[in-house]
CSV table of C-alpha atoms in Angstrom, one decimal:
chain,number,residue,atom,x,y,z
A,1,MET,CA,9.5,-8.4,-21.3
A,2,ILE,CA,10.7,-11.7,-19.7
A,3,LYS,CA,13.6,-11.4,-17.2
A,4,GLU,CA,15.3,-13.8,-14.8
A,5,ALA,CA,13.7,-13.3,-11.4
A,6,MET,CA,15.5,-12.1,-8.2
A,7,LEU,CA,15.2,-13.9,-4.9
A,8,TYR,CA,14.8,-17.5,-5.7
A,9,GLU,CA,16.7,-20.8,-5.1
A,10,LYS,CA,17.3,-23.7,-7.5
A,11,LEU,CA,16.2,-27.1,-6.1
A,12,ASP,CA,16.5,-30.7,-7.2
A,13,ASP,CA,14.7,-32.1,-10.2
A,14,GLY,CA,14.6,-28.7,-11.9
A,15,LYS,CA,12.3,-27.1,-9.3
A,16,VAL,CA,12.8,-23.7,-7.9
A,17,GLN,CA,11.6,-22.0,-4.7
A,18,CYS,CA,10.6,-18.3,-4.9
A,19,LYS,CA,11.6,-16.2,-1.9
A,20,LEU,CA,9.9,-13.0,-2.9
A,21,CYS,CA,6.6,-13.3,-1.0
A,22,ALA,CA,5.3,-15.3,2.0
A,23,HIS,CA,3.8,-18.0,-0.2
A,24,ARG,CA,7.4,-19.1,-0.9
A,25,CYS,CA,6.2,-21.2,-3.8
A,26,ARG,CA,8.0,-24.3,-4.9
A,27,ILE,CA,7.6,-24.3,-8.7
A,28,SER,CA,8.1,-27.3,-11.0
A,29,PRO,CA,9.5,-26.8,-14.5
A,30,GLY,CA,6.9,-25.3,-16.8
A,31,LYS,CA,4.7,-24.1,-14.0
A,32,ARG,CA,4.0,-20.7,-12.5
A,33,GLY,CA,3.8,-19.5,-8.9
A,34,PHE,CA,0.6,-18.5,-7.0
A,35,CYS,CA,1.0,-15.0,-8.5
A,36,ALA,CA,0.9,-16.5,-12.0
A,37,VAL,CA,3.6,-14.1,-13.3
A,38,ARG,CA,6.7,-16.0,-12.2
A,39,GLU,CA,7.5,-19.1,-14.3
A,40,ASN,CA,10.0,-21.9,-14.0
A,41,ARG,CA,11.6,-22.5,-17.4
A,42,GLU,CA,14.0,-25.4,-17.3
A,43,GLY,CA,15.1,-24.7,-13.7
A,44,THR,CA,15.4,-20.9,-14.0
A,45,LEU,CA,12.7,-18.6,-12.5
A,46,TYR,CA,11.5,-15.8,-14.8
A,47,THR,CA,9.3,-12.8,-14.1
A,48,LEU,CA,6.8,-12.5,-16.9
A,49,ASN,CA,5.6,-8.9,-16.2
A,50,TYR,CA,8.9,-7.1,-15.8
A,51,ASN,CA,8.0,-3.9,-17.7
A,52,VAL,CA,4.3,-4.6,-18.3
A,53,VAL,CA,2.1,-1.6,-17.3
A,54,SER,CA,-1.6,-2.0,-17.1
A,55,SER,CA,-2.4,1.3,-15.3
A,56,GLU,CA,-0.9,4.8,-15.3
A,57,ALA,CA,-2.2,7.9,-13.5
A,58,LEU,CA,-1.3,11.1,-11.8
A,59,ASP,CA,-3.0,11.1,-8.4
A,60,PRO,CA,-3.2,13.2,-5.3
A,61,ILE,CA,-1.1,11.4,-2.7
A,62,GLU,CA,-4.2,11.4,-0.4
A,63,LYS,CA,-5.9,9.0,-2.9
A,64,LYS,CA,-3.5,6.1,-2.0
A,65,PRO,CA,-4.5,6.9,0.9
A,66,LEU,CA,-1.3,8.5,2.3
A,67,TYR,CA,-2.2,11.4,4.6
A,68,HIS,CA,1.2,12.0,6.3
A,69,PHE,CA,3.5,11.7,3.3
A,70,TYR,CA,4.1,15.0,1.4
A,71,PRO,CA,0.5,16.1,2.0
A,72,GLY,CA,-1.0,18.0,-0.9
A,73,SER,CA,1.4,16.7,-3.4
A,74,MET,CA,0.9,14.6,-6.5
A,75,VAL,CA,2.1,11.0,-7.1
A,76,TYR,CA,2.8,9.3,-10.4
A,77,SER,CA,1.2,5.9,-10.1
A,78,LEU,CA,1.8,2.6,-12.0
A,79,GLY,CA,0.2,-0.8,-11.9
A,80,THR,CA,0.8,-4.2,-13.6
A,81,ILE,CA,-1.0,-7.5,-13.9
A,82,GLY,CA,-1.5,-10.2,-11.3
A,83,CYS,CA,-1.5,-10.6,-7.5
A,84,ASN,CA,-0.4,-12.9,-4.8
A,85,PHE,CA,-3.8,-12.6,-3.0
A,86,ARG,CA,-7.2,-13.8,-4.2
A,87,CYS,CA,-9.4,-11.2,-2.4
A,88,LYS,CA,-13.0,-11.8,-3.0
A,89,HIS,CA,-13.8,-8.1,-2.8
A,90,CYS,CA,-11.0,-6.8,-5.0
A,91,GLN,CA,-11.9,-3.5,-6.7
A,92,ASN,CA,-9.1,-4.0,-9.3
A,93,TRP,CA,-9.9,-7.6,-10.1
A,94,THR,CA,-9.8,-6.9,-13.8
A,95,ILE,CA,-6.0,-6.4,-13.6
A,96,SER,CA,-5.2,-8.4,-10.4
A,97,GLN,CA,-7.1,-11.6,-11.2
A,98,ILE,CA,-6.5,-12.1,-14.9
A,99,SER,CA,-3.8,-14.0,-16.7
A,100,ILE,CA,-0.8,-12.1,-18.0
A,101,ASP,CA,-1.5,-13.9,-21.3
A,102,GLU,CA,-4.8,-12.2,-21.8
A,103,ALA,CA,-3.9,-8.8,-20.4
A,104,HIS,CA,-4.3,-5.5,-22.2
A,105,ALA,CA,-1.1,-3.6,-21.3
A,106,ILE,CA,1.9,-1.7,-22.6
A,107,GLU,CA,5.6,-2.0,-22.0
A,108,MET,CA,7.4,0.8,-20.3
A,109,SER,CA,11.1,0.7,-19.3
A,110,PRO,CA,12.1,1.9,-15.8
A,111,GLU,CA,14.0,4.8,-17.4
A,112,ASP,CA,10.8,5.9,-19.2
A,113,ALA,CA,8.7,5.5,-16.1
A,114,VAL,CA,10.9,7.7,-14.1
A,115,LYS,CA,11.2,10.3,-16.9
A,116,ARG,CA,7.4,10.4,-17.1
A,117,ALA,CA,7.1,10.8,-13.4
A,118,VAL,CA,9.5,13.7,-13.4
A,119,ALA,CA,7.8,15.3,-16.4
A,120,SER,CA,4.4,15.1,-14.6
A,121,GLY,CA,5.7,17.3,-11.8
A,122,ALA,CA,4.9,14.6,-9.2
A,123,ARG,CA,6.7,14.6,-5.9
A,124,SER,CA,6.7,10.8,-5.7
A,125,ILE,CA,6.2,7.6,-7.7
A,126,ALA,CA,4.0,4.8,-6.5
A,127,TRP,CA,3.5,1.2,-7.5
A,128,THR,CA,-0.2,0.5,-6.8
A,129,TYR,CA,-3.5,-0.7,-8.2
A,130,ASN,CA,-2.4,-4.3,-7.9
A,131,GLU,CA,0.3,-5.9,-5.6
A,132,PRO,CA,3.7,-4.3,-6.3
A,133,THR,CA,5.6,-7.2,-4.6
A,134,ILE,CA,5.0,-9.4,-7.7
A,135,TRP,CA,6.6,-6.7,-9.8
A,136,PHE,CA,9.6,-6.6,-7.6
A,137,GLU,CA,12.4,-6.6,-10.2
A,138,TYR,CA,10.8,-3.7,-12.1
A,139,THR,CA,9.9,-1.6,-9.0
A,140,TYR,CA,13.4,-2.2,-7.7
A,141,ASP,CA,15.0,-0.9,-10.9
A,142,CYS,CA,12.5,2.1,-11.0
A,143,ALA,CA,13.1,3.0,-7.4
A,144,ARG,CA,16.9,3.2,-7.8
A,145,LEU,CA,16.5,5.5,-10.7
A,146,ALA,CA,13.8,7.5,-8.9
A,147,LYS,CA,16.1,8.3,-6.0
A,148,GLU,CA,18.7,9.7,-8.5
A,149,GLU,CA,16.0,12.2,-9.6
A,150,SER,CA,15.0,13.0,-6.0
A,151,LEU,CA,11.6,11.4,-6.3
A,152,ALA,CA,10.1,9.8,-3.2
A,153,THR,CA,9.0,6.2,-3.7
A,154,VAL,CA,5.8,4.4,-2.5
A,155,TYR,CA,4.5,0.8,-2.2
A,156,VAL,CA,0.8,0.4,-1.9
A,157,THR,CA,0.9,-3.2,-0.7
A,158,ASN,CA,-0.9,-6.1,0.9
A,159,GLY,CA,2.3,-6.6,3.0
A,160,TYR,CA,3.1,-10.1,1.9
A,161,MET,CA,6.8,-9.6,1.2
A,162,THR,CA,9.5,-11.7,2.7
A,163,PRO,CA,12.0,-10.0,5.0
A,164,ASP,CA,14.7,-10.6,2.3
A,165,ALA,CA,12.7,-8.8,-0.3
A,166,LEU,CA,11.8,-5.9,2.0
A,167,LYS,CA,15.4,-5.5,3.1
A,168,MET,CA,16.7,-5.5,-0.4
A,169,ILE,CA,14.4,-2.7,-1.6
A,170,ALA,CA,14.5,-0.7,1.7
A,171,PRO,CA,17.3,1.7,0.7
A,172,TYR,CA,15.2,2.9,-2.2
A,173,LEU,CA,11.6,2.7,-0.7
A,174,ASP,CA,10.3,5.7,1.3
A,175,ALA,CA,6.7,4.9,2.1
A,176,TYR,CA,4.9,1.6,2.8
A,177,ARG,CA,1.1,2.0,2.7
A,178,VAL,CA,0.0,-1.4,3.9
A,179,ASP,CA,-3.4,-3.1,4.1
A,180,ILE,CA,-4.1,-5.0,7.3
A,181,LYS,CA,-7.2,-6.5,5.9
A,182,ALA,CA,-8.4,-8.1,9.1
A,183,PHE,CA,-7.0,-9.3,12.4
A,184,THR,CA,-7.8,-13.0,12.1
A,185,GLU,CA,-6.2,-15.8,10.2
A,186,GLU,CA,-9.7,-17.0,9.2
A,187,PHE,CA,-10.4,-13.9,7.2
A,188,TYR,CA,-7.0,-14.1,5.4
A,189,ARG,CA,-7.5,-17.8,4.6
A,190,ASP,CA,-11.1,-17.6,3.5
A,191,ILE,CA,-11.2,-14.2,1.8
A,192,ALA,CA,-7.7,-13.6,0.6
A,193,SER,CA,-6.1,-17.0,0.3
A,194,ALA,CA,-3.2,-15.9,2.5
A,195,LYS,CA,-2.1,-15.5,6.1
A,196,LEU,CA,-2.1,-12.6,8.6
A,197,ALA,CA,1.2,-13.2,10.4
A,198,PRO,CA,3.5,-12.4,7.4
A,199,VAL,CA,1.6,-9.1,6.9
A,200,LEU,CA,2.2,-8.0,10.5
A,201,GLU,CA,5.9,-9.1,10.2
A,202,SER,CA,6.5,-7.0,7.1
A,203,ALA,CA,4.7,-3.9,8.5
A,204,LYS,CA,6.8,-4.0,11.6
A,205,LEU,CA,10.0,-4.6,9.6
A,206,ALA,CA,9.2,-1.7,7.3
A,207,ARG,CA,8.9,0.6,10.3
A,208,GLU,CA,12.2,-0.7,11.7
A,209,LEU,CA,13.9,-0.1,8.4
A,210,GLY,CA,12.9,3.6,8.5
A,211,MET,CA,10.0,3.7,6.0
A,212,HIS,CA,7.0,5.8,6.5
A,213,VAL,CA,4.1,3.4,7.3
A,214,GLU,CA,0.4,4.0,7.1
A,215,VAL,CA,-2.2,1.3,7.6
A,216,VAL,CA,-5.6,0.8,5.9
A,217,ASN,CA,-8.3,-1.5,7.2
A,218,LEU,CA,-11.3,-1.9,4.9
A,219,VAL,CA,-14.1,-2.6,7.4
A,220,ILE,CA,-16.5,-5.3,6.0
A,221,PRO,CA,-19.7,-6.0,7.9
A,222,THR,CA,-19.9,-9.6,9.3
A,223,LEU,CA,-16.3,-10.4,8.4
A,224,ASN,CA,-13.9,-8.1,10.2
A,225,ALA,CA,-16.0,-5.3,11.8
A,226,SER,CA,-16.4,-6.4,15.4
A,227,GLU,CA,-15.3,-4.1,18.1
A,228,GLU,CA,-13.1,-6.8,19.6
A,229,GLU,CA,-11.2,-7.4,16.4
A,230,ILE,CA,-10.7,-3.7,15.8
A,231,ARG,CA,-9.5,-3.2,19.3
A,232,LYS,CA,-7.0,-6.1,19.0
A,233,MET,CA,-5.6,-4.6,15.7
A,234,SER,CA,-5.4,-1.1,17.2
A,235,LYS,CA,-3.5,-2.4,20.2
A,236,TRP,CA,-1.1,-4.3,17.9
A,237,ILE,CA,-0.4,-1.2,15.8
A,238,TYR,CA,0.2,0.9,19.0
A,239,ASP,CA,2.6,-1.7,20.4
A,240,ASN,CA,4.5,-2.5,17.2
A,241,LEU,CA,4.2,0.4,14.8
A,242,GLY,CA,3.8,3.3,17.2
A,243,ALA,CA,1.0,5.7,18.4
A,244,ASP,CA,1.9,8.1,15.6
A,245,THR,CA,1.1,5.6,12.8
A,246,PRO,CA,-1.7,6.9,10.6
A,247,VAL,CA,-4.6,4.4,10.4
A,248,HIS,CA,-7.4,4.6,7.9
A,249,PHE,CA,-10.7,2.8,8.4
A,250,THR,CA,-12.4,2.7,5.0
A,251,ARG,CA,-15.9,2.0,3.9
A,252,PHE,CA,-16.6,-1.3,2.1
A,253,HIS,CA,-19.1,-1.4,-0.9
A,254,PRO,CA,-20.3,-4.6,-2.5
A,255,TYR,CA,-18.0,-5.7,-5.2
A,256,TYR,CA,-16.6,-8.6,-7.2
A,257,LYS,CA,-17.4,-11.8,-5.3
A,258,LEU,CA,-18.8,-10.1,-2.1
A,259,GLN,CA,-21.8,-8.5,-3.6
A,260,ASP,CA,-24.1,-10.1,-1.1
A,261,ILE,CA,-22.7,-8.0,1.8
A,262,SER,CA,-24.1,-4.5,2.4
A,263,SER,CA,-22.0,-1.3,2.5
A,264,THR,CA,-20.4,-0.6,5.8
A,265,PRO,CA,-22.6,1.6,8.0
A,266,VAL,CA,-21.0,4.9,8.9
A,267,SER,CA,-21.8,4.1,12.5
A,268,THR,CA,-19.5,1.1,12.3
A,269,LEU,CA,-16.6,3.2,11.0
A,270,GLU,CA,-17.3,5.8,13.8
A,271,MET,CA,-17.0,2.9,16.3
A,272,ALA,CA,-13.7,1.8,14.8
A,273,TYR,CA,-12.4,5.4,15.0
A,274,SER,CA,-13.4,5.7,18.6
A,275,VAL,CA,-11.8,2.3,19.5
A,276,ALA,CA,-8.5,3.2,17.8
A,277,LYS,CA,-8.4,6.5,19.6
A,278,GLU,CA,-9.1,4.8,23.0
A,279,GLU,CA,-6.2,2.5,22.3
A,280,GLY,CA,-3.9,5.5,22.0
A,281,LEU,CA,-3.5,6.0,18.3
A,282,ASP,CA,-2.9,9.7,17.4
A,283,TYR,CA,-3.9,9.8,13.8
A,284,VAL,CA,-7.0,7.9,12.9
A,285,TYR,CA,-9.1,8.5,9.8
A,286,ILE,CA,-12.4,7.4,8.1
A,287,GLY,CA,-12.2,6.9,4.4
A,288,ASN,CA,-14.7,6.4,1.5
A,289,VAL,CA,-17.2,8.7,3.3
A,290,PRO,CA,-16.9,12.1,1.6
A,291,GLY,CA,-17.4,15.0,3.9
A,292,ASN,CA,-16.8,13.0,7.1
A,293,GLY,CA,-15.1,15.1,9.8
A,294,HIS,CA,-12.5,12.3,10.5
A,295,GLU,CA,-10.6,12.9,7.2
A,296,HIS,CA,-8.7,15.9,8.7
A,297,THR,CA,-5.5,15.9,10.7
A,298,PHE,CA,-5.5,17.3,14.2
A,299,CYS,CA,-2.6,18.0,16.6
A,300,PRO,CA,-2.6,15.1,19.0
A,301,LYS,CA,-1.5,17.4,21.8
A,302,CYS,CA,-3.8,20.4,21.6
A,303,GLY,CA,-6.4,19.4,19.0
A,304,GLU,CA,-5.7,22.2,16.5
A,305,MET,CA,-6.7,21.3,12.9
A,306,VAL,CA,-3.4,21.3,10.9
A,307,ILE,CA,-4.6,19.7,7.6
A,308,LYS,CA,-8.0,20.1,6.2
A,309,ARG,CA,-9.0,17.6,3.4
A,310,GLY,CA,-11.8,17.2,1.0
A,311,MET,CA,-12.4,14.7,-1.9
A,312,PHE,CA,-8.9,13.2,-2.1
A,313,GLY,CA,-7.1,16.6,-1.8
A,314,VAL,CA,-5.8,19.0,0.8
A,315,GLU,CA,-7.8,22.3,1.2
A,316,SER,CA,-5.6,23.9,3.7
A,317,LEU,CA,-2.3,23.0,5.5
A,318,GLU,CA,-1.6,25.1,8.6
A,319,MET,CA,1.6,23.5,10.0
A,320,ALA,CA,4.4,25.7,11.1
A,321,ASP,CA,8.1,25.3,10.1
A,322,ASN,CA,9.4,21.7,10.5
A,323,CYS,CA,5.9,20.2,10.5
A,324,THR,CA,4.9,21.5,13.9
A,325,CYS,CA,1.5,22.6,15.3
A,326,PRO,CA,1.1,26.4,14.8
A,327,ARG,CA,-0.8,26.7,18.2
A,328,CYS,CA,1.3,24.7,20.6
A,329,GLY,CA,4.5,23.9,18.7
A,330,ALA,CA,4.1,20.1,19.1
A,331,PRO,CA,5.6,18.0,16.3
A,332,ILE,CA,3.2,16.5,13.7
A,333,LYS,CA,4.4,13.2,12.4
A,334,VAL,CA,4.3,14.2,8.7
A,335,VAL,CA,6.9,13.7,6.0
A,336,CYS,CA,7.2,17.0,4.2
A,337,ASP,CA,9.7,19.2,2.4
A,338,ASP,CA,11.6,21.9,4.3
A,339,GLN,CA,9.7,24.7,2.6
A,340,ASP,CA,6.1,25.5,3.7
A,341,ILE,CA,3.2,24.7,1.4
A,342,SER,CA,0.7,27.5,1.0
A,343,THR,CA,-3.0,27.2,0.4
A,344,GLU,CA,-2.5,28.6,-3.1
A,345,ASP,CA,0.0,25.9,-3.9
A,346,LEU,CA,-2.5,23.3,-2.8
A,347,ALA,CA,-5.4,24.5,-4.8
A,348,GLU,CA,-4.4,22.7,-8.0
A,349,PHE,CA,-4.2,19.4,-6.1
A,350,SER,CA,-7.8,19.5,-4.7
A,351,TYR,CA,-10.1,17.1,-6.5
């Protein structure tokens, strides 16, 4: 379905300027923006993927990964076509880097999406698999409907939204799981065809707007894996997002256009974990390494294990009332329902 876009300005000579993401594309008549799903037709900007769904799944929330957002629950996940990045290591390049004109997808209205989410028994709905920002009109309409059904809402994002876009959807968006892909402009330019600064700006703004924020950093040998870079990023997160921001260092495997780089050594991930903890971050995790001891949540005050995880699921959740440590009573920065979740309730969510 084609629909007039939100967040754009009409310019002279029939051109338009998109104000949705940090590329802020100036688009001539008959042309598309960098994302390739927003087209100028005779001076009006249209979104070409409004209700186009390429991917649908019911996932454990830990798979996003979101470790501190309704842990042990399920999330109904949707993806579309296209992206505003050109990441050379993209795992989902078959939907993010192809043209909308050659995509294999279905149409699903926002009403149907929310109905399917509710029927699935999910606690939340997420827009993921490719960049949800370029699906803004659809996700905005879905999120408004989702809140009416008491569904929590999630963006799994590269963080390249403009402040205007983020502020517009903020009343309806609960969680902002953002990739900080590296901490240098060179990486963003050479690997993703983007810039770092807008990502940091949006992550900080999401926190200020009251969203739950978790950060993922895919550690790629030779590109963003130095101790100095990880320390700088960890300091920035501590200073701008807070010590209680969950940070996930995940393992890279050769993929797409970066198949000449080896998988990340576990020792490099362990180094990243140690550096982040040295810089004062309370909740640091290692991902894509099944069975690693750094996938569990520990009380930052006394060290008690409060959430035990395994293979994208929660095996046990030992928090007391109001998400506090059962040993020392310290608050654990977790978004959860008022009622306790028992180990029996979690069993069906463990993959």
